[in-house]
GROMACS .gro file of C-alpha atoms in nm:
model
  308
    1UNK     CA    1   8.237   9.357  11.301
    2UNK     CA    2   8.487   9.549  11.569
    3UNK     CA    3   8.611   9.883  11.385
    4UNK     CA    4   8.721  10.057  11.703
    5UNK     CA    5   9.052  10.314  11.690
    6UNK     CA    6   9.335  10.149  11.949
    7UNK     CA    7   9.359  10.319  12.250
    8UNK     CA    8   9.663  10.568  12.116
    9UNK     CA    9   9.462  10.814  11.910
   10UNK     CA   10   9.683  10.865  11.609
   11UNK     CA   11   9.552  11.231  11.477
   12UNK     CA   12   9.724  11.234  11.126
   13UNK     CA   13   9.765  11.564  11.066
   14UNK     CA   14   9.840  11.765  10.713
   15UNK     CA   15  10.270  11.815  10.658
   16UNK     CA   16  10.251  12.154  10.857
   17UNK     CA   17  10.164  12.031  11.169
   18UNK     CA   18  10.466  11.754  11.134
   19UNK     CA   19  10.709  11.955  10.979
   20UNK     CA   20  10.903  11.940  11.308
   21UNK     CA   21  10.897  11.565  11.349
   22UNK     CA   22  10.935  11.476  10.993
   23UNK     CA   23  11.258  11.273  11.102
   24UNK     CA   24  11.115  11.045  11.346
   25UNK     CA   25  10.854  10.900  11.103
   26UNK     CA   26  11.085  10.846  10.791
   27UNK     CA   27  11.112  10.504  10.665
   28UNK     CA   28  11.280  10.373  10.406
   29UNK     CA   29  11.091  10.463  10.029
   30UNK     CA   30  10.868  10.168   9.992
   31UNK     CA   31  10.689  10.058   9.623
   32UNK     CA   32  10.364  10.185   9.588
   33UNK     CA   33  10.089   9.936   9.713
   34UNK     CA   34   9.894   9.742   9.424
   35UNK     CA   35   9.970  10.026   9.187
   36UNK     CA   36   9.770  10.268   9.051
   37UNK     CA   37   9.554  10.041   8.887
   38UNK     CA   38   9.509   9.814   9.177
   39UNK     CA   39   9.360  10.060   9.417
   40UNK     CA   40   9.139  10.182   9.130
   41UNK     CA   41   8.997   9.842   9.099
   42UNK     CA   42   8.980   9.816   9.435
   43UNK     CA   43   8.776  10.098   9.507
   44UNK     CA   44   8.564  10.068   9.145
   45UNK     CA   45   8.441   9.682   9.340
   46UNK     CA   46   8.368   9.912   9.689
   47UNK     CA   47   8.160  10.166   9.480
   48UNK     CA   48   7.952   9.869   9.372
   49UNK     CA   49   7.846   9.799   9.698
   50UNK     CA   50   7.765  10.105   9.877
   51UNK     CA   51   7.465  10.156  10.056
   52UNK     CA   52   7.206  10.464   9.958
   53UNK     CA   53   7.375  10.655  10.255
   54UNK     CA   54   7.715  10.550  10.233
   55UNK     CA   55   7.697  10.612   9.865
   56UNK     CA   56   7.590  10.963   9.946
   57UNK     CA   57   7.813  11.081  10.231
   58UNK     CA   58   8.101  10.957  10.040
   59UNK     CA   59   8.002  11.208   9.728
   60UNK     CA   60   7.944  11.484   9.999
   61UNK     CA   61   8.305  11.401  10.131
   62UNK     CA   62   8.517  11.358   9.743
   63UNK     CA   63   8.669  11.620   9.600
   64UNK     CA   64   8.493  11.838   9.334
   65UNK     CA   65   8.812  11.667   9.074
   66UNK     CA   66   8.693  11.299   9.187
   67UNK     CA   67   8.381  11.351   8.982
   68UNK     CA   68   8.164  11.203   9.227
   69UNK     CA   69   8.372  10.898   9.198
   70UNK     CA   70   8.547  10.757   9.481
   71UNK     CA   71   8.810  10.514   9.256
   72UNK     CA   72   8.969  10.813   9.080
   73UNK     CA   73   9.103  10.948   9.469
   74UNK     CA   74   9.184  10.595   9.556
   75UNK     CA   75   9.580  10.628   9.419
   76UNK     CA   76   9.567  10.964   9.602
   77UNK     CA   77   9.757  10.825   9.954
   78UNK     CA   78  10.062  10.702   9.728
   79UNK     CA   79  10.106  11.044   9.563
   80UNK     CA   80  10.145  11.256   9.855
   81UNK     CA   81  10.397  11.021  10.039
   82UNK     CA   82  10.639  11.299   9.947
   83UNK     CA   83  10.488  11.586  10.033
   84UNK     CA   84  10.318  11.415  10.341
   85UNK     CA   85  10.608  11.258  10.474
   86UNK     CA   86  10.473  11.121  10.782
   87UNK     CA   87  10.281  10.875  10.613
   88UNK     CA   88  10.511  10.650  10.439
   89UNK     CA   89  10.514  10.401  10.728
   90UNK     CA   90  10.135  10.420  10.742
   91UNK     CA   91  10.137  10.209  10.380
   92UNK     CA   92  10.257   9.867  10.528
   93UNK     CA   93  10.376   9.669  10.861
   94UNK     CA   94  10.656   9.467  10.905
   95UNK     CA   95  10.771   9.171  11.133
   96UNK     CA   96  11.052   9.038  11.221
   97UNK     CA   97  11.096   8.764  11.001
   98UNK     CA   98  10.801   8.516  11.118
   99UNK     CA   99  10.486   8.433  10.943
  100UNK     CA  100  10.226   8.641  11.188
  101UNK     CA  101  10.088   8.953  11.247
  102UNK     CA  102  10.126   9.090  11.634
  103UNK     CA  103   9.964   9.467  11.670
  104UNK     CA  104  10.137   9.515  11.956
  105UNK     CA  105  10.545   9.404  11.817
  106UNK     CA  106  10.475   9.489  11.414
  107UNK     CA  107  10.234   9.852  11.432
  108UNK     CA  108  10.490  10.108  11.456
  109UNK     CA  109  10.744  10.326  11.233
  110UNK     CA  110  11.091  10.348  11.251
  111UNK     CA  111  11.093  10.530  11.586
  112UNK     CA  112  10.905  10.305  11.739
  113UNK     CA  113  10.593  10.505  11.773
  114UNK     CA  114  10.297  10.317  11.797
  115UNK     CA  115   9.998  10.280  11.587
  116UNK     CA  116  10.210  10.384  11.255
  117UNK     CA  117  10.149  10.094  11.047
  118UNK     CA  118   9.840   9.990  10.772
  119UNK     CA  119   9.675   9.870  11.024
  120UNK     CA  120   9.673  10.155  11.265
  121UNK     CA  121   9.601  10.386  10.962
  122UNK     CA  122   9.303  10.211  10.875
  123UNK     CA  123   9.184  10.229  11.279
  124UNK     CA  124   9.265  10.619  11.269
  125UNK     CA  125   9.058  10.689  10.985
  126UNK     CA  126   8.794  10.477  11.062
  127UNK     CA  127   8.741  10.653  11.398
  128UNK     CA  128   8.767  11.026  11.213
  129UNK     CA  129   8.512  10.912  10.982
  130UNK     CA  130   8.272  10.871  11.255
  131UNK     CA  131   8.259  11.230  11.348
  132UNK     CA  132   8.094  11.311  11.003
  133UNK     CA  133   7.795  11.514  11.032
  134UNK     CA  134   7.920  11.659  11.373
  135UNK     CA  135   8.014  12.004  11.290
  136UNK     CA  136   8.270  12.067  11.556
  137UNK     CA  137   8.477  11.784  11.391
  138UNK     CA  138   8.837  11.924  11.334
  139UNK     CA  139   8.953  11.661  11.155
  140UNK     CA  140   8.947  11.747  10.723
  141UNK     CA  141   8.700  11.395  10.661
  142UNK     CA  142   8.794  11.413  10.290
  143UNK     CA  143   9.113  11.336  10.334
  144UNK     CA  144   9.015  11.067  10.573
  145UNK     CA  145   8.803  10.878  10.332
  146UNK     CA  146   9.051  10.896  10.070
  147UNK     CA  147   9.394  10.793  10.327
  148UNK     CA  148   9.120  10.513  10.454
  149UNK     CA  149   9.019  10.389  10.126
  150UNK     CA  150   9.370  10.367  10.002
  151UNK     CA  151   9.487  10.189  10.309
  152UNK     CA  152   9.250   9.896  10.282
  153UNK     CA  153   9.355   9.813   9.927
  154UNK     CA  154   9.735   9.835  10.060
  155UNK     CA  155   9.650   9.608  10.394
  156UNK     CA  156   9.529   9.341  10.150
  157UNK     CA  157   9.847   9.320   9.908
  158UNK     CA  158  10.012   9.046  10.066
  159UNK     CA  159  10.398   9.170  10.083
  160UNK     CA  160  10.286   9.517  10.241
  161UNK     CA  161  10.254   9.281  10.541
  162UNK     CA  162  10.611   9.115  10.473
  163UNK     CA  163  10.917   9.104  10.654
  164UNK     CA  164  11.141   9.392  10.786
  165UNK     CA  165  11.459   9.233  10.651
  166UNK     CA  166  11.400   9.273  10.310
  167UNK     CA  167  11.115   9.529  10.345
  168UNK     CA  168  10.859   9.321  10.215
  169UNK     CA  169  11.026   9.190   9.885
  170UNK     CA  170  11.167   9.538   9.828
  171UNK     CA  171  11.493   9.423   9.844
  172UNK     CA  172  11.476   9.089   9.653
  173UNK     CA  173  11.645   9.140   9.342
  174UNK     CA  174  11.394   8.923   9.089
  175UNK     CA  175  11.333   8.872   8.672
  176UNK     CA  176  10.987   8.890   8.631
  177UNK     CA  177  10.981   8.676   8.285
  178UNK     CA  178  11.246   8.949   8.112
  179UNK     CA  179  11.221   9.261   8.298
  180UNK     CA  180  11.420   9.329   8.592
  181UNK     CA  181  11.221   9.409   8.879
  182UNK     CA  182  11.225   9.312   9.287
  183UNK     CA  183  10.931   9.106   9.460
  184UNK     CA  184  10.697   9.371   9.588
  185UNK     CA  185  10.664   9.544   9.273
  186UNK     CA  186  10.545   9.211   9.093
  187UNK     CA  187  10.288   9.178   9.373
  188UNK     CA  188  10.203   9.528   9.354
  189UNK     CA  189  10.177   9.597   8.983
  190UNK     CA  190  10.346   9.316   8.754
  191UNK     CA  191  10.131   9.057   8.795
  192UNK     CA  192   9.784   9.270   8.750
  193UNK     CA  193   9.975   9.418   8.458
  194UNK     CA  194  10.042   9.100   8.305
  195UNK     CA  195   9.668   8.915   8.362
  196UNK     CA  196   9.530   9.235   8.181
  197UNK     CA  197   9.736   9.213   7.884
  198UNK     CA  198   9.704   8.861   7.892
  199UNK     CA  199   9.334   8.784   8.000
  200UNK     CA  200   9.192   9.133   7.944
  201UNK     CA  201   9.271   9.300   7.605
  202UNK     CA  202   9.492   9.559   7.874
  203UNK     CA  203   9.142   9.711   7.989
  204UNK     CA  204   9.109   9.764   8.342
  205UNK     CA  205   8.737   9.813   8.330
  206UNK     CA  206   8.701   9.441   8.169
  207UNK     CA  207   8.932   9.352   8.446
  208UNK     CA  208   8.699   9.498   8.707
  209UNK     CA  209   8.373   9.341   8.518
  210UNK     CA  210   8.511   8.989   8.530
  211UNK     CA  211   8.615   9.071   8.946
  212UNK     CA  212   8.245   9.169   8.987
  213UNK     CA  213   8.123   8.845   8.781
  214UNK     CA  214   8.299   8.624   9.051
  215UNK     CA  215   8.148   8.823   9.332
  216UNK     CA  216   7.811   8.730   9.199
  217UNK     CA  217   7.898   8.365   9.101
  218UNK     CA  218   8.190   8.202   9.183
  219UNK     CA  219   8.269   8.401   9.542
  220UNK     CA  220   7.960   8.459   9.619
  221UNK     CA  221   7.950   8.204   9.883
  222UNK     CA  222   8.262   8.335  10.062
  223UNK     CA  223   8.155   8.732  10.088
  224UNK     CA  224   7.968   8.610  10.416
  225UNK     CA  225   8.317   8.503  10.579
  226UNK     CA  226   8.545   8.807  10.420
  227UNK     CA  227   8.237   9.053  10.604
  228UNK     CA  228   8.294   8.889  10.945
  229UNK     CA  229   8.581   8.974  11.190
  230UNK     CA  230   8.715   8.605  11.338
  231UNK     CA  231   8.961   8.828  11.575
  232UNK     CA  232   8.643   8.903  11.840
  233UNK     CA  233   8.933   9.089  12.031
  234UNK     CA  234   9.064   9.321  11.764
  235UNK     CA  235   8.976   9.504  11.493
  236UNK     CA  236   8.898   9.348  11.105
  237UNK     CA  237   9.241   9.537  10.985
  238UNK     CA  238   9.432   9.315  11.210
  239UNK     CA  239   9.244   9.048  11.105
  240UNK     CA  240   9.353   9.152  10.726
  241UNK     CA  241   9.690   9.186  10.829
  242UNK     CA  242   9.682   8.845  10.980
  243UNK     CA  243   9.563   8.696  10.595
  244UNK     CA  244   9.814   8.915  10.433
  245UNK     CA  245  10.137   8.766  10.625
  246UNK     CA  246   9.991   8.402  10.565
  247UNK     CA  247   9.948   8.442  10.206
  248UNK     CA  248  10.321   8.632  10.172
  249UNK     CA  249  10.488   8.329  10.330
  250UNK     CA  250  10.242   8.087  10.180
  251UNK     CA  251  10.270   8.229   9.824
  252UNK     CA  252  10.513   8.566   9.803
  253UNK     CA  253  10.831   8.446   9.942
  254UNK     CA  254  10.763   8.080   9.869
  255UNK     CA  255  11.048   7.930   9.663
  256UNK     CA  256  11.159   8.277   9.584
  257UNK     CA  257  11.559   8.362   9.598
  258UNK     CA  258  11.786   8.693   9.484
  259UNK     CA  259  11.795   8.688   9.113
  260UNK     CA  260  11.564   8.435   9.038
  261UNK     CA  261  11.386   8.403   8.690
  262UNK     CA  262  10.975   8.448   8.787
  263UNK     CA  263  10.753   8.329   8.484
  264UNK     CA  264  10.434   8.147   8.405
  265UNK     CA  265  10.471   7.906   8.709
  266UNK     CA  266  10.453   8.221   8.964
  267UNK     CA  267  10.233   8.399   8.786
  268UNK     CA  268   9.927   8.126   8.719
  269UNK     CA  269   9.946   8.008   9.053
  270UNK     CA  270  10.012   8.384   9.245
  271UNK     CA  271   9.771   8.540   9.040
  272UNK     CA  272   9.439   8.372   9.161
  273UNK     CA  273   9.571   8.515   9.508
  274UNK     CA  274   9.593   8.916   9.364
  275UNK     CA  275   9.241   8.850   9.206
  276UNK     CA  276   9.095   8.741   9.554
  277UNK     CA  277   9.287   9.017   9.764
  278UNK     CA  278   9.139   9.291   9.511
  279UNK     CA  279   8.809   9.150   9.546
  280UNK     CA  280   8.808   9.136   9.955
  281UNK     CA  281   8.975   9.479   9.931
  282UNK     CA  282   8.669   9.603   9.795
  283UNK     CA  283   8.421   9.420   9.969
  284UNK     CA  284   8.577   9.507  10.290
  285UNK     CA  285   8.580   9.880  10.187
  286UNK     CA  286   8.218   9.914  10.117
  287UNK     CA  287   8.156   9.730  10.456
  288UNK     CA  288   8.353   9.939  10.654
  289UNK     CA  289   8.242  10.254  10.494
  290UNK     CA  290   7.871  10.105  10.533
  291UNK     CA  291   7.926  10.078  10.878
  292UNK     CA  292   8.067  10.423  10.899
  293UNK     CA  293   7.807  10.630  10.747
  294UNK     CA  294   7.480  10.358  10.808
  295UNK     CA  295   7.208  10.512  11.047
  296UNK     CA  296   7.118  10.187  11.184
  297UNK     CA  297   7.398   9.962  11.294
  298UNK     CA  298   7.278   9.587  11.284
  299UNK     CA  299   7.339   9.350  11.595
  300UNK     CA  300   7.663   9.117  11.512
  301UNK     CA  301   7.931   9.124  11.298
  302UNK     CA  302   7.810   9.118  10.964
  303UNK     CA  303   7.625   9.365  10.771
  304UNK     CA  304   7.499   9.202  10.401
  305UNK     CA  305   7.607   9.347  10.103
  306UNK     CA  306   7.395   9.434   9.818
  307UNK     CA  307   7.513   9.577   9.459
  308UNK     CA  308   7.359   9.884   9.386
   0.00000   0.00000   0.00000
C-alpha cells in the first residue's frame, strides 16, 4: 500500500501562518462532504477496525473533548473551514469535464498551487502523522489526525472529485422530491437522510450497525480488494479519487440536468453507491491509521483488518 506523500511537502499550518496568503488559496464556497452524519459514520466504522496500537495512538492524539472517540471529531475539518480559510480547497479535486483524475493536472487550488486538493491533503497529513513519537516533531498531530480522518471521507464522496465547471455539482439545481437543493448536497446529505428516515427509523447508530453487518457478511469478500492499491505508481488516495470521478460520471451526474426532480428512481439506484462508499472510507481510514501507527509493517500491499 503506497502511502508516501508527493514530492512537494505541503506543511498545512494553523490560520495565523496563512493570513498573508489567504487570497492565494481561496476557493468558491462548496457544500460539506457527506455532511456531519456521513463523516461520523465513516469514523465509527473505522474505529472497529483499528489495531490495538493504532487505537491507543488515536486516543492519545484526540482532544479531550472527543471523549476517546474518533467519530466525534470527524466533522471538525468542515467546522474550521471558515477559520482555516486555506484548507477549503483540500476537501475536493476538480477535473476539466473529463471522467478521469490525474494528480498533476487536477490537484491544485485556484492559484494552481500543486498538492492543494483532497488527495494532496491525505498524502500530507499521512506524512505528518508518521512523525508520531518523535519528540522533535513540529506538527500539531491532533489536527493532522482530524484532518486525515475527514479527508479520507471526503475523497470517497463521488462529487468531491467532480467537474470544475459545476463545482462538483454545486451549481446544478435540482429538486430532491419536493425540496430545492443542488446535486452536491443531494450526495452529501439528502441520500443519507432519506435512507435514515426510510430504513433506519432516523437512527444513525442503526444505520452504522447495518453497514457493519454488510462488512462482515455481504461485502466480506470485497474488503481485500478495497485494501489494495490498484495503481502501484501512485498513492492509495489517488486511486480513491479515480474511483470517485468514475462514480460521479456513471451515477451522480448521469441523467441529471438543471431543475430536474430526483425521486425514488434516483434514490434507490444511487443509495447502494453511497452506502458502499461510506463503508469503503471507514475500512480504508482504519487501514491507513493501522499502517501509520503499527510497529511492524507487513510486506506487500495488504494489511489484514480485524474487528476489535
